[in-house]
CSV table of C-alpha atoms in Angstrom, one decimal:
chain,number,residue,atom,x,y,z
A,16,UNK,CA,-7.0,-29.8,12.1
A,17,UNK,CA,-8.2,-27.5,15.4
A,18,UNK,CA,-11.2,-27.1,16.6
A,19,UNK,CA,-10.4,-23.4,15.7
A,20,UNK,CA,-9.7,-24.4,12.5
A,21,UNK,CA,-12.9,-26.3,11.8
A,22,UNK,CA,-14.6,-23.8,13.3
A,23,UNK,CA,-13.8,-20.9,10.7
A,24,UNK,CA,-15.1,-21.2,7.4
A,25,UNK,CA,-12.5,-21.3,4.1
A,26,UNK,CA,-10.4,-18.2,2.8
A,27,UNK,CA,-12.3,-15.8,1.2
A,28,UNK,CA,-16.2,-16.7,2.2
A,29,UNK,CA,-17.7,-12.9,4.0
A,30,UNK,CA,-19.0,-15.0,6.8
A,31,UNK,CA,-15.1,-15.8,8.2
A,32,UNK,CA,-13.5,-11.8,9.1
A,33,UNK,CA,-16.8,-11.8,10.3
A,34,UNK,CA,-16.6,-14.8,13.0
A,35,UNK,CA,-12.8,-13.7,13.7
A,36,UNK,CA,-14.7,-10.6,14.9
A,37,UNK,CA,-17.9,-11.5,16.6
A,38,UNK,CA,-15.2,-14.4,18.6
A,39,UNK,CA,-12.8,-12.0,18.9
A,40,UNK,CA,-15.6,-9.2,21.2
A,41,UNK,CA,-17.8,-12.1,22.7
A,42,UNK,CA,-13.5,-13.4,24.0
A,43,UNK,CA,-13.0,-9.8,25.9
A,44,UNK,CA,-16.4,-10.1,27.0
A,45,UNK,CA,-15.8,-12.5,29.0
A,46,UNK,CA,-12.6,-10.8,29.8
A,47,UNK,CA,-13.9,-7.4,30.4
A,48,UNK,CA,-16.9,-7.6,31.4
A,49,UNK,CA,-16.9,-9.9,34.7
A,50,UNK,CA,-14.0,-7.3,36.0
A,51,UNK,CA,-16.5,-3.9,35.8
A,52,UNK,CA,-19.2,-5.7,37.7
A,53,UNK,CA,-16.3,-6.5,40.5
A,54,UNK,CA,-15.5,-3.2,40.3
A,55,UNK,CA,-19.2,-2.2,40.4
A,56,UNK,CA,-19.9,-4.0,43.3
A,57,UNK,CA,-22.1,-7.1,41.6
A,58,UNK,CA,-22.1,-9.8,44.2
A,59,UNK,CA,-20.0,-13.4,42.8
A,60,UNK,CA,-23.3,-14.9,41.6
A,61,UNK,CA,-24.7,-12.6,39.6
A,62,UNK,CA,-21.3,-12.2,37.7
A,63,UNK,CA,-21.1,-15.9,37.1
A,64,UNK,CA,-24.7,-15.7,35.2
A,65,UNK,CA,-24.0,-12.8,33.8
A,66,UNK,CA,-20.4,-14.9,32.0
A,67,UNK,CA,-22.8,-17.4,31.7
A,68,UNK,CA,-24.9,-15.8,29.6
A,69,UNK,CA,-22.0,-14.3,27.3
A,70,UNK,CA,-21.2,-17.9,26.8
A,71,UNK,CA,-24.3,-19.6,26.0
A,72,UNK,CA,-25.0,-16.2,23.6
A,73,UNK,CA,-21.2,-16.8,22.2
A,74,UNK,CA,-22.1,-20.1,21.0
A,75,UNK,CA,-25.5,-19.3,19.4
A,76,UNK,CA,-24.4,-16.5,17.7
A,77,UNK,CA,-21.3,-18.2,16.3
A,78,UNK,CA,-23.1,-21.3,15.4
A,79,UNK,CA,-25.5,-19.4,13.4
A,80,UNK,CA,-22.3,-16.9,11.7
A,81,UNK,CA,-20.3,-20.9,10.4
A,82,UNK,CA,-24.0,-22.2,9.4
A,83,UNK,CA,-24.2,-18.6,7.6
A,84,UNK,CA,-20.9,-19.7,6.2
A,85,UNK,CA,-22.2,-23.0,5.4
A,86,UNK,CA,-24.3,-21.5,2.9
A,87,UNK,CA,-22.6,-19.9,1.4
A,88,UNK,CA,-19.1,-22.0,0.2
A,89,UNK,CA,-21.1,-23.6,-1.6
A,90,UNK,CA,-21.9,-21.2,-4.2
A,91,UNK,CA,-18.5,-19.7,-3.7
A,92,UNK,CA,-16.6,-23.2,-4.7
A,93,UNK,CA,-19.0,-23.7,-7.8
A,94,UNK,CA,-17.7,-20.2,-9.2
A,95,UNK,CA,-14.2,-20.5,-8.4
A,96,UNK,CA,-15.1,-23.5,-10.4
A,97,UNK,CA,-16.1,-21.9,-13.9
A,98,UNK,CA,-20.3,-21.5,-13.3
A,99,UNK,CA,-19.7,-17.2,-14.0
A,100,UNK,CA,-21.4,-15.3,-16.5
A,101,UNK,CA,-18.2,-13.6,-17.3
A,102,UNK,CA,-14.3,-13.1,-16.4
A,103,UNK,CA,-11.9,-11.1,-16.4
A,104,UNK,CA,-8.4,-10.5,-14.7
A,105,UNK,CA,-8.0,-6.5,-14.2
A,106,UNK,CA,-4.7,-5.6,-15.6
A,107,UNK,CA,-1.8,-3.8,-13.0
A,108,UNK,CA,-2.2,-0.2,-13.4
A,109,UNK,CA,-6.6,0.0,-13.6
A,110,UNK,CA,-6.0,-2.5,-10.3
A,111,UNK,CA,-4.0,0.0,-7.6
A,112,UNK,CA,-6.1,3.5,-9.4
A,113,UNK,CA,-9.2,0.4,-8.2
A,114,UNK,CA,-7.5,-0.4,-4.6
A,115,UNK,CA,-6.8,3.1,-4.4
A,116,UNK,CA,-10.2,4.2,-4.8
A,117,UNK,CA,-11.9,1.8,-2.1
A,118,UNK,CA,-8.9,1.7,0.4
A,119,UNK,CA,-10.0,6.1,0.3
A,120,UNK,CA,-14.1,5.3,0.3
A,121,UNK,CA,-13.5,2.8,3.6
A,122,UNK,CA,-11.4,5.2,5.1
A,123,UNK,CA,-13.4,8.4,4.5
A,124,UNK,CA,-16.3,5.9,6.2
A,125,UNK,CA,-13.8,4.8,9.1
A,126,UNK,CA,-13.7,8.8,9.9
A,127,UNK,CA,-17.3,9.6,9.4
A,128,UNK,CA,-18.1,7.1,12.1
A,129,UNK,CA,-15.0,8.2,14.5
A,130,UNK,CA,-16.4,12.2,14.5
A,131,UNK,CA,-20.3,10.7,14.5
A,132,UNK,CA,-18.9,8.7,17.8
A,133,UNK,CA,-17.3,12.1,19.4
A,134,UNK,CA,-20.4,13.9,18.3
A,135,UNK,CA,-22.9,12.0,19.5
A,136,UNK,CA,-21.8,10.8,22.4
A,137,UNK,CA,-21.5,13.9,24.3
A,138,UNK,CA,-24.3,15.5,22.7
A,139,UNK,CA,-26.8,12.5,24.0
A,140,UNK,CA,-25.0,12.4,26.8
A,141,UNK,CA,-26.2,15.6,27.9
A,142,UNK,CA,-29.4,15.7,26.4
A,143,UNK,CA,-30.7,12.6,28.7
A,144,UNK,CA,-28.2,13.9,31.2
A,145,UNK,CA,-26.3,9.8,30.8
A,146,UNK,CA,-22.5,10.1,31.6
A,147,UNK,CA,-22.1,6.2,30.8
A,148,UNK,CA,-23.9,7.0,27.6
A,149,UNK,CA,-20.9,10.3,26.5
A,150,UNK,CA,-18.2,6.8,26.8
A,151,UNK,CA,-20.4,3.9,25.5
A,152,UNK,CA,-20.9,5.5,21.9
A,153,UNK,CA,-17.6,7.2,21.2
A,154,UNK,CA,-15.8,3.5,22.1
A,155,UNK,CA,-19.0,1.9,19.4
A,156,UNK,CA,-18.3,4.1,16.6
A,157,UNK,CA,-14.7,4.0,17.3
A,158,UNK,CA,-14.9,-0.3,17.1
A,159,UNK,CA,-17.3,0.5,13.7
A,160,UNK,CA,-13.7,2.7,12.2
A,161,UNK,CA,-11.5,-0.3,13.5
A,162,UNK,CA,-13.5,-2.5,11.5
A,163,UNK,CA,-14.2,-1.1,8.4
A,164,UNK,CA,-10.2,-0.2,8.3
A,165,UNK,CA,-9.1,-3.5,9.9
A,166,UNK,CA,-12.0,-5.7,8.0
A,167,UNK,CA,-13.9,-3.8,5.2
A,168,UNK,CA,-10.6,-2.1,3.6
A,169,UNK,CA,-8.8,-3.8,1.2
A,170,UNK,CA,-5.7,-4.9,2.5
A,171,UNK,CA,-1.8,-5.7,1.9
A,172,UNK,CA,-3.0,-9.2,0.2
A,173,UNK,CA,-5.0,-6.8,-2.2
A,174,UNK,CA,-2.1,-6.2,-3.7
A,175,UNK,CA,-0.8,-9.8,-4.9
A,176,UNK,CA,-2.0,-10.8,-8.3
A,177,UNK,CA,-4.0,-12.8,-8.0
A,178,UNK,CA,-6.7,-10.3,-6.4
A,179,UNK,CA,-6.5,-8.8,-9.7
A,180,UNK,CA,-8.6,-11.8,-10.9
A,181,UNK,CA,-12.6,-11.1,-10.9
A,182,UNK,CA,-15.8,-13.8,-11.5
A,183,UNK,CA,-19.2,-12.4,-11.9
A,184,UNK,CA,-21.8,-15.3,-11.6
A,185,UNK,CA,-25.8,-15.5,-11.0
A,186,UNK,CA,-25.6,-16.2,-7.3
A,187,UNK,CA,-21.9,-14.1,-6.3
A,188,UNK,CA,-18.7,-11.6,-7.2
A,189,UNK,CA,-15.0,-13.3,-6.2
A,190,UNK,CA,-12.4,-10.2,-6.4
A,191,UNK,CA,-10.0,-9.2,-4.7
A,192,UNK,CA,-9.4,-13.0,-3.5
A,193,UNK,CA,-12.7,-13.0,-1.2
A,194,UNK,CA,-16.9,-13.9,-2.8
A,195,UNK,CA,-19.6,-11.6,-1.7
A,196,UNK,CA,-23.3,-12.9,-2.0
A,197,UNK,CA,-25.5,-11.6,-4.5
A,198,UNK,CA,-28.9,-13.9,-3.0
A,199,UNK,CA,-28.3,-16.3,0.3
A,200,UNK,CA,-30.4,-16.4,3.2
A,201,UNK,CA,-31.9,-12.8,3.7
A,202,UNK,CA,-30.1,-11.7,1.3
A,203,UNK,CA,-31.1,-10.5,-2.5
A,204,UNK,CA,-30.3,-8.1,-5.4
A,205,UNK,CA,-32.0,-5.0,-6.2
A,206,UNK,CA,-30.1,-3.2,-8.6
A,207,UNK,CA,-27.3,-3.4,-10.7
A,208,UNK,CA,-25.8,-1.1,-12.8
A,209,UNK,CA,-22.0,0.2,-14.9
A,210,UNK,CA,-20.4,3.5,-13.6
A,211,UNK,CA,-18.3,5.4,-16.7
A,212,UNK,CA,-14.4,5.3,-15.3
A,213,UNK,CA,-10.8,4.6,-15.1
A,214,UNK,CA,-11.6,1.4,-14.6
A,215,UNK,CA,-14.9,1.2,-15.6
A,216,UNK,CA,-17.5,0.1,-12.1
A,217,UNK,CA,-19.8,-2.8,-12.3
A,218,UNK,CA,-22.0,-1.5,-9.1
A,219,UNK,CA,-24.8,-3.8,-7.4
A,220,UNK,CA,-27.2,-3.2,-4.7
A,221,UNK,CA,-27.7,-6.1,-1.9
A,222,UNK,CA,-30.0,-5.9,0.4
A,223,UNK,CA,-29.8,-7.7,3.6
A,224,UNK,CA,-33.0,-7.4,6.5
A,225,UNK,CA,-33.5,-3.8,6.2
A,226,UNK,CA,-29.9,-2.9,5.1
A,227,UNK,CA,-28.8,-1.7,1.3
A,228,UNK,CA,-25.1,-2.3,0.3
A,229,UNK,CA,-23.0,-0.8,-2.5
A,230,UNK,CA,-20.6,-3.5,-4.1
A,231,UNK,CA,-18.5,-2.3,-6.3
A,232,UNK,CA,-16.5,-4.8,-9.0
A,233,UNK,CA,-13.3,-3.4,-11.4
A,234,UNK,CA,-14.2,-3.5,-15.0
A,235,UNK,CA,-11.5,-3.5,-17.7
A,236,UNK,CA,-11.7,-0.5,-19.7
A,237,UNK,CA,-11.9,-3.5,-22.6
A,238,UNK,CA,-14.3,-5.5,-20.9
A,239,UNK,CA,-17.3,-2.3,-21.1
A,240,UNK,CA,-19.8,-4.0,-23.3
A,241,UNK,CA,-19.5,-7.5,-21.3
A,242,UNK,CA,-20.4,-6.0,-18.3
A,243,UNK,CA,-22.9,-3.9,-19.5
A,244,UNK,CA,-24.4,-7.4,-21.2
A,245,UNK,CA,-24.7,-8.7,-17.6
A,246,UNK,CA,-26.1,-5.6,-16.0
A,247,UNK,CA,-29.1,-6.8,-18.3
A,248,UNK,CA,-29.1,-10.2,-17.9
A,249,UNK,CA,-29.5,-8.9,-14.5
A,250,UNK,CA,-31.9,-6.5,-14.7
A,251,UNK,CA,-34.0,-9.3,-16.6
A,252,UNK,CA,-33.4,-11.4,-13.4
A,253,UNK,CA,-35.4,-9.1,-11.9
A,254,UNK,CA,-37.5,-8.8,-13.6
């Protein structure tokens, strides 16, 4: 097994796509930054120093992400092994409707980020008289939009029959062949409810640090009473 494969969390682990993105990001920094510094007239010593700083920062960041992936791997495997409060499989038509809604949601979010960057960059750059900010902000927001479309938005793999399988447990949920934690280092569930629809949606509010993420889990039409019972169980756990 290669060292890269050893570093990568297993497929379905929530840290796997994040770790891949961060590794690619630092790799690009290691290539682009020294070139820009040489063009800008920075000396060889300064360029080497920045390159070493990027390498050290990358190693620390990737090690932290791998450790976090390890922390989530046990609960993920436990859930797949049967430690679930409820489990079901969506009908093909329900699955397709859910996928379509999810894809539209992430596409709108990505467009919002892209437009925000195009507006904020020139405006803040003009206010602060900083041409570099005018360039950097749109690029940063564009990268965020690309990440949403390529890593957060459900891809072609979500079309598989196995992706219709849903498991909900005390520590996380597994659907679209991916595990999403409800508790872990710096992460906790803060709200849960069932939203009517076709399919209905089990909505779980998960807070990581100061950021709250809304996890949307599809519920088949004949399993809504079970989902409502699980909501009550989560609410008892939350106190």
